[in-house]
Tab-separated table of C-alpha atoms and ligand atoms in Angstrom:
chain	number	residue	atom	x	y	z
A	808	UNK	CA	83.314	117.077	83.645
A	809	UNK	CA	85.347	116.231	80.356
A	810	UNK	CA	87.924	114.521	82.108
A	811	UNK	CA	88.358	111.924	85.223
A	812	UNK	CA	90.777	110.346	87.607
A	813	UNK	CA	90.500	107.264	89.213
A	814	UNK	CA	92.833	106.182	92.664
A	815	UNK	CA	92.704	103.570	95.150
A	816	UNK	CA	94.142	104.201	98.185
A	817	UNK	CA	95.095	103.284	101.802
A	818	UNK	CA	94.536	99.617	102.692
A	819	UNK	CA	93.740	97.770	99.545
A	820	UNK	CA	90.739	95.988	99.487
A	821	UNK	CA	89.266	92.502	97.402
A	822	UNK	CA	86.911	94.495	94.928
A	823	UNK	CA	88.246	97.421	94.372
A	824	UNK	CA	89.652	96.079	90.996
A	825	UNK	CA	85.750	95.736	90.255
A	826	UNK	CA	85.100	99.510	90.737
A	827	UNK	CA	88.055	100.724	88.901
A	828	UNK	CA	86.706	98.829	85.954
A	829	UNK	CA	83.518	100.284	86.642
A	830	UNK	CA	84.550	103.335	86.719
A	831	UNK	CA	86.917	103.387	83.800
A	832	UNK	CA	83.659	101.553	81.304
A	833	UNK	CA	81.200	104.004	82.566
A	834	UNK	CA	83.502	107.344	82.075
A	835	UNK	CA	84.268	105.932	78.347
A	836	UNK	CA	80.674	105.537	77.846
A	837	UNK	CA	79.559	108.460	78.756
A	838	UNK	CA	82.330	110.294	76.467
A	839	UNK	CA	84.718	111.010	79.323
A	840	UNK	CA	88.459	110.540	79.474
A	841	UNK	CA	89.355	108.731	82.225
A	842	UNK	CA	92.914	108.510	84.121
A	843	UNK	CA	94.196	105.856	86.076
A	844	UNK	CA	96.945	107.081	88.746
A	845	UNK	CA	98.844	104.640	90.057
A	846	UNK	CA	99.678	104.518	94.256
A	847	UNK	CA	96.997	106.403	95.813
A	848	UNK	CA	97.642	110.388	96.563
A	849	UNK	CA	101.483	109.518	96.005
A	850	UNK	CA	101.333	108.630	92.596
A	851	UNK	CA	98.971	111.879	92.331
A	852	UNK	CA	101.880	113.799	93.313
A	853	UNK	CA	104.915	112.173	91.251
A	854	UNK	CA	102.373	112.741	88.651
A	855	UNK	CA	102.697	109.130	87.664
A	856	UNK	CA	99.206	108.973	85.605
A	857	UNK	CA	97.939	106.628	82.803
A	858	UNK	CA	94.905	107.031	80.394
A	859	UNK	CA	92.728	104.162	80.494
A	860	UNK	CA	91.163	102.476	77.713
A	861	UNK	CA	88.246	99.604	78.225
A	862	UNK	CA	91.098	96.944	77.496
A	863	UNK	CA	92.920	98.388	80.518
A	864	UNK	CA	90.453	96.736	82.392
A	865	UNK	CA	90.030	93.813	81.061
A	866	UNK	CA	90.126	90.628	83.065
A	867	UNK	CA	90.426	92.348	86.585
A	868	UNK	CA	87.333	91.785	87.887
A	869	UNK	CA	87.916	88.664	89.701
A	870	UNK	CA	91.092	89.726	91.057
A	871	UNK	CA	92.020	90.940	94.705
A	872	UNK	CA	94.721	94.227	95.654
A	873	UNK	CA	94.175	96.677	92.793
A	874	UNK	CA	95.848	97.239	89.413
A	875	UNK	CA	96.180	100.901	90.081
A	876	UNK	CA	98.516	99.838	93.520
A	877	UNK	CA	98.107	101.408	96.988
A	878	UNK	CA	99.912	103.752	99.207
A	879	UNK	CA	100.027	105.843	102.576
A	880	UNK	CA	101.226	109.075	101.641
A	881	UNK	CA	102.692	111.517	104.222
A	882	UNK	CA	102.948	114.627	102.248
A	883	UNK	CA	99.305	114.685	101.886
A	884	UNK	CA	98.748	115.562	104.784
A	885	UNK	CA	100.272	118.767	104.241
A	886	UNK	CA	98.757	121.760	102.326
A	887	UNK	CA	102.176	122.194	99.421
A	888	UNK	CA	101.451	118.328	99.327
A	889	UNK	CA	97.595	118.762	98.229
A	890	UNK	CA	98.710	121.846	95.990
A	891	UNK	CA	101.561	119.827	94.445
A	892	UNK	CA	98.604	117.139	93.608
A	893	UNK	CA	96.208	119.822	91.878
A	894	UNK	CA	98.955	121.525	89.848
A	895	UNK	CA	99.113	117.431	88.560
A	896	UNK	CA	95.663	117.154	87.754
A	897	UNK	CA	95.303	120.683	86.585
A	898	UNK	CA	98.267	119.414	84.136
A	899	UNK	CA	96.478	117.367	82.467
A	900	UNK	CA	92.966	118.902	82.659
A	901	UNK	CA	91.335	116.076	85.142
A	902	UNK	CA	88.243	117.975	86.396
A	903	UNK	CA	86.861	115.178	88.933
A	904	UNK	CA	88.312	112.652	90.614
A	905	UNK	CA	87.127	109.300	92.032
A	906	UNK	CA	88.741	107.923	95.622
A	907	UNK	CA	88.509	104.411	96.303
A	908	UNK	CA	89.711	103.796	99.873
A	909	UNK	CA	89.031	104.336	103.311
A	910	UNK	CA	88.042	106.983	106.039
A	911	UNK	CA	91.545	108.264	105.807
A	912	UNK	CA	91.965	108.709	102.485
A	913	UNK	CA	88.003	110.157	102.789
A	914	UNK	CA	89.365	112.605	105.236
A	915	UNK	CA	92.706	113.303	102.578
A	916	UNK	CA	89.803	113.836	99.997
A	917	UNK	CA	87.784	116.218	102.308
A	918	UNK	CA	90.638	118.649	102.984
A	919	UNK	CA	91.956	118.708	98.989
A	920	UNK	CA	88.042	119.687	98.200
A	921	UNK	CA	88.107	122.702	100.355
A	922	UNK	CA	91.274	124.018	98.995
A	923	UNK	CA	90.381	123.363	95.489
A	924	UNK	CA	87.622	123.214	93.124
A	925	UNK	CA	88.150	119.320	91.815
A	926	UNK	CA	84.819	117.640	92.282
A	927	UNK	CA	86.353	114.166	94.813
A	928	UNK	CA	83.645	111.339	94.854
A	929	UNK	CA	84.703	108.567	97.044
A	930	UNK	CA	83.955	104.568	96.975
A	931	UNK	CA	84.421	102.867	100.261
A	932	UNK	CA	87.006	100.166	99.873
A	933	UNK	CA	87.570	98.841	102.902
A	934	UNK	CA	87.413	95.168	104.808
A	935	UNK	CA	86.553	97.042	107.747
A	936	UNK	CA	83.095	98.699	107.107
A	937	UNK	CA	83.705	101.118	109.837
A	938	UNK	CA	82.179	103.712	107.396
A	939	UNK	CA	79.263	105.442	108.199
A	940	UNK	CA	76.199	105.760	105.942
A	941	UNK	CA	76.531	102.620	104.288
A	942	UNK	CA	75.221	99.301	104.658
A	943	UNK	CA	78.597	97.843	102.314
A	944	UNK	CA	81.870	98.632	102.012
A	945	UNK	CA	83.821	96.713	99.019
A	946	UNK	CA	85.719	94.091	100.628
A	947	UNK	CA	83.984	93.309	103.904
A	948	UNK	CA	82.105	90.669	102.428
A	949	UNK	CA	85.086	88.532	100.829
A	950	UNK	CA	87.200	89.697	104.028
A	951	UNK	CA	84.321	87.636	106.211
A	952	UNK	CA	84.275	84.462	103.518
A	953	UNK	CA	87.984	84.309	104.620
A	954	UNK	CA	87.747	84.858	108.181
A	955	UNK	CA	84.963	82.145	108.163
A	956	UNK	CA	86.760	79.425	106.079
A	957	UNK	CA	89.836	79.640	108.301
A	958	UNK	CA	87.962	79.480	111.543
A	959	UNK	CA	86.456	76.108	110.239
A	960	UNK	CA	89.543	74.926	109.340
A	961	UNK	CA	90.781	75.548	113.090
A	962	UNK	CA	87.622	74.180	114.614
A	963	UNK	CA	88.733	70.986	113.535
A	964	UNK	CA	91.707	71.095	115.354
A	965	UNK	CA	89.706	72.223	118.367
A	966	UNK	CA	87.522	69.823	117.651
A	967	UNK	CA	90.294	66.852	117.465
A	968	UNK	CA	92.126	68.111	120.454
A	969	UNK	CA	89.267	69.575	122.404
A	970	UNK	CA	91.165	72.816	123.106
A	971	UNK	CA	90.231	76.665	123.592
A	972	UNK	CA	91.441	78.591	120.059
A	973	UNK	CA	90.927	82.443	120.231
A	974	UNK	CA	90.897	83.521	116.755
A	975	UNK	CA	92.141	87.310	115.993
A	976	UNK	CA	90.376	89.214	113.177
A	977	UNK	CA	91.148	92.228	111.653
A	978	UNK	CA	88.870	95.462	111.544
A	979	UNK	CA	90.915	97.784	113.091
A	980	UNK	CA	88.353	99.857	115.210
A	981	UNK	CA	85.369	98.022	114.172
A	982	UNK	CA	84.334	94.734	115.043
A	983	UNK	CA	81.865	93.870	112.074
A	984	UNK	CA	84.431	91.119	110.683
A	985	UNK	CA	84.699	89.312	114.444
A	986	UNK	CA	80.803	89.503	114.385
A	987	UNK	CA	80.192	88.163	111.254
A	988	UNK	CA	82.590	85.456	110.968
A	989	UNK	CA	81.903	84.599	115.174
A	990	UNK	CA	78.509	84.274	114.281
A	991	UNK	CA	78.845	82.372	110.835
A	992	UNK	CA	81.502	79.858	112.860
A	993	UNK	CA	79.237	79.300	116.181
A	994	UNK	CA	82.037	81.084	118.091
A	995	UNK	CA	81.500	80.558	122.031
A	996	UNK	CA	82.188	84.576	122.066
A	997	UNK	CA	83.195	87.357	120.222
A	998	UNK	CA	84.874	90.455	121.568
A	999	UNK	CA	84.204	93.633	119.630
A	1000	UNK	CA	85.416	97.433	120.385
A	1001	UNK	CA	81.818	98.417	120.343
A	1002	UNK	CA	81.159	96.472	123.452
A	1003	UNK	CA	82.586	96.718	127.061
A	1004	UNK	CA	84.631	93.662	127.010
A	1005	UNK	CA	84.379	92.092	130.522
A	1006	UNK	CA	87.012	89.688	130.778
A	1007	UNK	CA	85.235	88.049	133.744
A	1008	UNK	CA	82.164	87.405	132.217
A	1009	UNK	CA	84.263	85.834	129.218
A	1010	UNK	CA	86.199	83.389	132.312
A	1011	UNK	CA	83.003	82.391	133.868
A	1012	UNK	CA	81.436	81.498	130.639
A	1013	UNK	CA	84.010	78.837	129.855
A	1014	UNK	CA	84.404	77.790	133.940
A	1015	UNK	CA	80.647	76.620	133.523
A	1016	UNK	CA	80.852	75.083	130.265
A	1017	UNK	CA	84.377	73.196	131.392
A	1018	UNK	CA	81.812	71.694	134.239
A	1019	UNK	CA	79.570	70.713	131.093
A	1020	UNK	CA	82.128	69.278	129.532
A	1021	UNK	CA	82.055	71.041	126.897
A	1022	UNK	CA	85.287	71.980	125.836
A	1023	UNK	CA	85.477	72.903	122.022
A	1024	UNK	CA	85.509	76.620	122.231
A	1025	UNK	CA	86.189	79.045	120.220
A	1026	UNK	CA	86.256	82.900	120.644
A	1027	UNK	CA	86.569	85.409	117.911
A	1028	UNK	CA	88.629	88.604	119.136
A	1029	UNK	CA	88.640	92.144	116.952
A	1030	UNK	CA	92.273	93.214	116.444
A	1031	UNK	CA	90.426	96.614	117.890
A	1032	UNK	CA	89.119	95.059	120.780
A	1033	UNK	CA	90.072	97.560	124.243
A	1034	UNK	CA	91.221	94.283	125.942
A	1035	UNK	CA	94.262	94.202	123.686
A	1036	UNK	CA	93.637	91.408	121.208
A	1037	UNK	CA	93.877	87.207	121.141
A	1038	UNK	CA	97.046	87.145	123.237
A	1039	UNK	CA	96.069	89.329	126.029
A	1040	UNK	CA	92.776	87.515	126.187
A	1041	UNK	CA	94.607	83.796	126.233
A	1042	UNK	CA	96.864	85.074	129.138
A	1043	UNK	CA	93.615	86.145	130.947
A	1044	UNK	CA	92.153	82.466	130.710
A	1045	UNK	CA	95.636	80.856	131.092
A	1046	UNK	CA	95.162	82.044	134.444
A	1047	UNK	CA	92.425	82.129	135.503
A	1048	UNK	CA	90.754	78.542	133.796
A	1049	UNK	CA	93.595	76.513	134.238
A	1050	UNK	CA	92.419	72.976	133.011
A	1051	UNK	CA	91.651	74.779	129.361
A	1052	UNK	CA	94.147	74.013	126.747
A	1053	UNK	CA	94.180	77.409	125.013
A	1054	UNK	CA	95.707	78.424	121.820
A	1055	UNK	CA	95.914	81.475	119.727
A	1056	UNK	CA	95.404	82.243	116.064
A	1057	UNK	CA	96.186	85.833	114.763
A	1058	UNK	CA	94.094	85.691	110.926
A	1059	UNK	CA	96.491	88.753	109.426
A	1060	UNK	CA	96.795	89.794	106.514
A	1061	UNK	CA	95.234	86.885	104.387
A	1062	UNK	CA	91.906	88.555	105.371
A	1063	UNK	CA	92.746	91.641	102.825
A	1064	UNK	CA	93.375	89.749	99.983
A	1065	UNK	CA	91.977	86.866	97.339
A	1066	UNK	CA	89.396	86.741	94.655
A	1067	UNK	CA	86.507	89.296	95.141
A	1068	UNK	CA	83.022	87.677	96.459
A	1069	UNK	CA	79.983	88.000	94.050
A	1070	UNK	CA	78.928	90.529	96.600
A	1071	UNK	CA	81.799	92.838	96.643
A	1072	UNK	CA	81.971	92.316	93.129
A	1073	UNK	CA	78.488	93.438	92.276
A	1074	UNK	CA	78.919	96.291	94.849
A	1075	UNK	CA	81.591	97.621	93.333
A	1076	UNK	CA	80.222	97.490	89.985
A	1077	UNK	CA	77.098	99.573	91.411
A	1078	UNK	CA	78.965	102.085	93.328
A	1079	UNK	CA	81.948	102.583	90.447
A	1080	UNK	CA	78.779	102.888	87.726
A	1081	UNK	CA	77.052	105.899	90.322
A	1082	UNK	CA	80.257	107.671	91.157
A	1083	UNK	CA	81.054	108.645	87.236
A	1084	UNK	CA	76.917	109.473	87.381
A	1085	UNK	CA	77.669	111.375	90.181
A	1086	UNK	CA	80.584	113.899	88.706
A	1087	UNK	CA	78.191	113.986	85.392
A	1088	UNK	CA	75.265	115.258	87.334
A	1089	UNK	CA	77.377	117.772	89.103
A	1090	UNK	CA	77.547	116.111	93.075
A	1091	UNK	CA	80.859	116.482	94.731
A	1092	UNK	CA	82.477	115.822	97.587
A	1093	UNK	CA	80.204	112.946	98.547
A	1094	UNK	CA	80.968	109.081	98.534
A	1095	UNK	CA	78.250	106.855	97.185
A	1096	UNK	CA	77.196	104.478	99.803
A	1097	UNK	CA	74.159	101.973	99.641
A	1098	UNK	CA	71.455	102.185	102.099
A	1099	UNK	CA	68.541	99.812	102.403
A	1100	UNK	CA	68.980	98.874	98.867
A	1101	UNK	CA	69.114	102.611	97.200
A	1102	UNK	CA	72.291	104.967	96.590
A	1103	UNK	CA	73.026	107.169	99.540
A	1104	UNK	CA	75.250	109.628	98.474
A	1105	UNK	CA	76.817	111.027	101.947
A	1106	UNK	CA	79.163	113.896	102.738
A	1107	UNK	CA	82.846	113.022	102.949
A	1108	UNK	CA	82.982	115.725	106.051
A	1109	UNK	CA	80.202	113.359	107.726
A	1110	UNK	CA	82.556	109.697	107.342
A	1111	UNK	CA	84.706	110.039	110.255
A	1112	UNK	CA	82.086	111.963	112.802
A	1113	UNK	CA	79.817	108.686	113.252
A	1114	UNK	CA	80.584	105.240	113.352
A	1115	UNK	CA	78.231	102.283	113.178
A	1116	UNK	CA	77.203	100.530	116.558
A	1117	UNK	CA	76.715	97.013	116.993
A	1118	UNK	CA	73.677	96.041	118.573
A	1119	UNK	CA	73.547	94.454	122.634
A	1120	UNK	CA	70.674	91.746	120.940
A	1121	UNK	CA	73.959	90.655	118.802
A	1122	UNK	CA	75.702	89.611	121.755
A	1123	UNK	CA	72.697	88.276	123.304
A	1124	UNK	CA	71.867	86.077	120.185
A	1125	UNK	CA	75.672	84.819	120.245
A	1126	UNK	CA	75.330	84.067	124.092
A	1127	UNK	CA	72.005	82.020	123.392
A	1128	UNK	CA	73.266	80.586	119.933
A	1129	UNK	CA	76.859	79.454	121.728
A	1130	UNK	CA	75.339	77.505	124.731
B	333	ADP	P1	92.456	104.277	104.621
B	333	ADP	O1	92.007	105.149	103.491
B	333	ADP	O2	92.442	102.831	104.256
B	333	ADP	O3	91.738	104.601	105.904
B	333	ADP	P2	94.843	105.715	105.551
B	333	ADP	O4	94.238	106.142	106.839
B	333	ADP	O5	96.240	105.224	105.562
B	333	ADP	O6	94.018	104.564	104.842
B	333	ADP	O7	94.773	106.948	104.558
B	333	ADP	C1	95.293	106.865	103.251
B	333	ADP	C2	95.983	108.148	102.854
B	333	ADP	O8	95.048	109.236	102.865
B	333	ADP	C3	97.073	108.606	103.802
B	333	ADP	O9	98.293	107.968	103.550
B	333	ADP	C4	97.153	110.089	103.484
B	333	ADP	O10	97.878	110.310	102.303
B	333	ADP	C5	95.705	110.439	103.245
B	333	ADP	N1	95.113	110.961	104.491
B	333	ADP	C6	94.614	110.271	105.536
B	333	ADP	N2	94.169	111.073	106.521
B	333	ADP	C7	94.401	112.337	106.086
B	333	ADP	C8	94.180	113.641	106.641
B	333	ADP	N3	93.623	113.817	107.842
B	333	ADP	N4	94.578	114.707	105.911
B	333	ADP	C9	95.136	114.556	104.700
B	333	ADP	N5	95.366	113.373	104.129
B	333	ADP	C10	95.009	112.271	104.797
């Protein structure tokens, strides 16, 4: 490879600033030209491309979103979409191309590399880490720091006013970020997609610890969750535990953004660093993931087949830890 393209896209992510910097200082010092295209597979196509210099990442490191923007893009999806986005990079003689985003834009990546013969290397920017073959994704970590503060801020108001809060995180299908931050907050239960929620075990739970008195509760609910999220769950309890004062708190979107953690940070610095490695040694079509502390460089056909479990001992150590 002689020349590169970086591109974030999908959900943004905190940290994915770090990688493009990454990736832009390691391309320029291994002799590479590196391109930064702005909004994700639609700037690809509108061929709305910059060449990056060191100083075009300078200072970015610490910030959340991404300097390069972000964007769903429909006519991807489509094959004169994908072609329109080769004859682009084709243009201007970009001969691999680095993806920072999630399993969509990994699957986006996965159909353009079977049509055409530009090397794709993906980096897994997303809060969510519902991508498999990795033990990080850039962003999960900060996304849980979040989740965490704000669910100590509310305990204090459950605390004060001995009430029920159920707390809604995001993680679309995965329920790593209501594990996490449940765990880290001494949540009295956390729902996750991974587990058969049983709504009756979650009522009888609080019936016996109203009879204990104990009343400061909270319960951390994944936005993916098949019971249908913090609302549907408070209704449920409304009923059915009558004497609990129960409110709702629905995290959003302050979960996706803010200054990187030193985690995601140094993450993305390791995974931007091994992606330009990557297209230099001649790999394709893989995203670097890290794996019991080494690079595991995994096919981008293999991201959406499996996802990650989360254990039954999770549950049982929240069930134990909560009493
Ligand atoms: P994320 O990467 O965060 O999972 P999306 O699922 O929105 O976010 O995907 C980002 C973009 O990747 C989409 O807007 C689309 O342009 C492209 N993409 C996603 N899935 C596919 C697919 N199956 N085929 C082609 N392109 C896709």
């Amino acid at each position: 490879v002689s020349r590169i393209g970086v591109l974030t896209s999908g959900g943004d992510s905190p940290g994915m600033n770090a990688a493009i910097r990454a990736v832009v200082r390691t391309g320029l010092y291994y002799g590479l030209e590196v391109y930064g295209i702005m909004r994700g597979y639609q700037g690809l196509m509108e061929n709305d491309i910059k060449k990056m210099e060191s100083r075009s990442v300078a200072n970015i490191i610490q910030r959340g979103g991404t300097i390069l923007k972000t964007a769903r893009c429909k006519a991807f999806h489509t094959e004169e979409g994908r072609k329109q986005a080769y004859d682009v990079l084709k243009s201007h003689g970009i001969d691999g191309l680095v993806i920072i985003g999630g399993d969509g834009s990994f699957q986006g990546a996965v159909k353009f590399s079977r049509e055409f013969d530009i090397p794709c290397i993906g980096l897994a920017g997303t809060i969510d880490k519902d991508i498999y073959g990795t033990d990080f994704t850039i962003g999960f970590d900060t996304a849980v720091n979040t989740a965490v503060e704000a669910i100590d801020k509310i305990r204090d108001t459950a605390d004060a006013h001995d009430r029920l809060f159920i707390v809604e995180v995001m993680g679309r299908d995965a329920g790593y970020i209501a594990l996490h931050s449940g765990i880290a907050t001494g949540a009295e239960n956390i729902l996750v997609p991974e587990q058969k929620t049983n709504i009756q075990d979650v009522i009888a739970s609080l019936q016996e610890k109203e009879r204990r008195k104990k009343l400061v509760n909270i319960i951390v609910v994944a936005e993916g969750d098949e019971f249908g999220g913090a609302n549907k769950v408070a209704e449920a309890i409304k009923q059915h535990v009558p004497g609990v004062e129960a409110r709702v708190c629905i995290l959003g979107h302050i979960q996706r953004g803010g200054a990187p953690s030193c985690l995601d940070r140094l993450i993305a610095s390791r995974m931007g660093y091994h992606a330009v490695e990557s297209l230099i040694e001649g790999r394709h079509n893989v995203f670097v993931g890290i794996q019991n502390n080494r690079m595991n460089y995994v096919p981008l056909e293999n991201v959406g087949k499996r996802k990650g479990t989360i254990s039954s001992e999770w549950m049982k150590i929240v069930k134990i830890l909560a009493s």
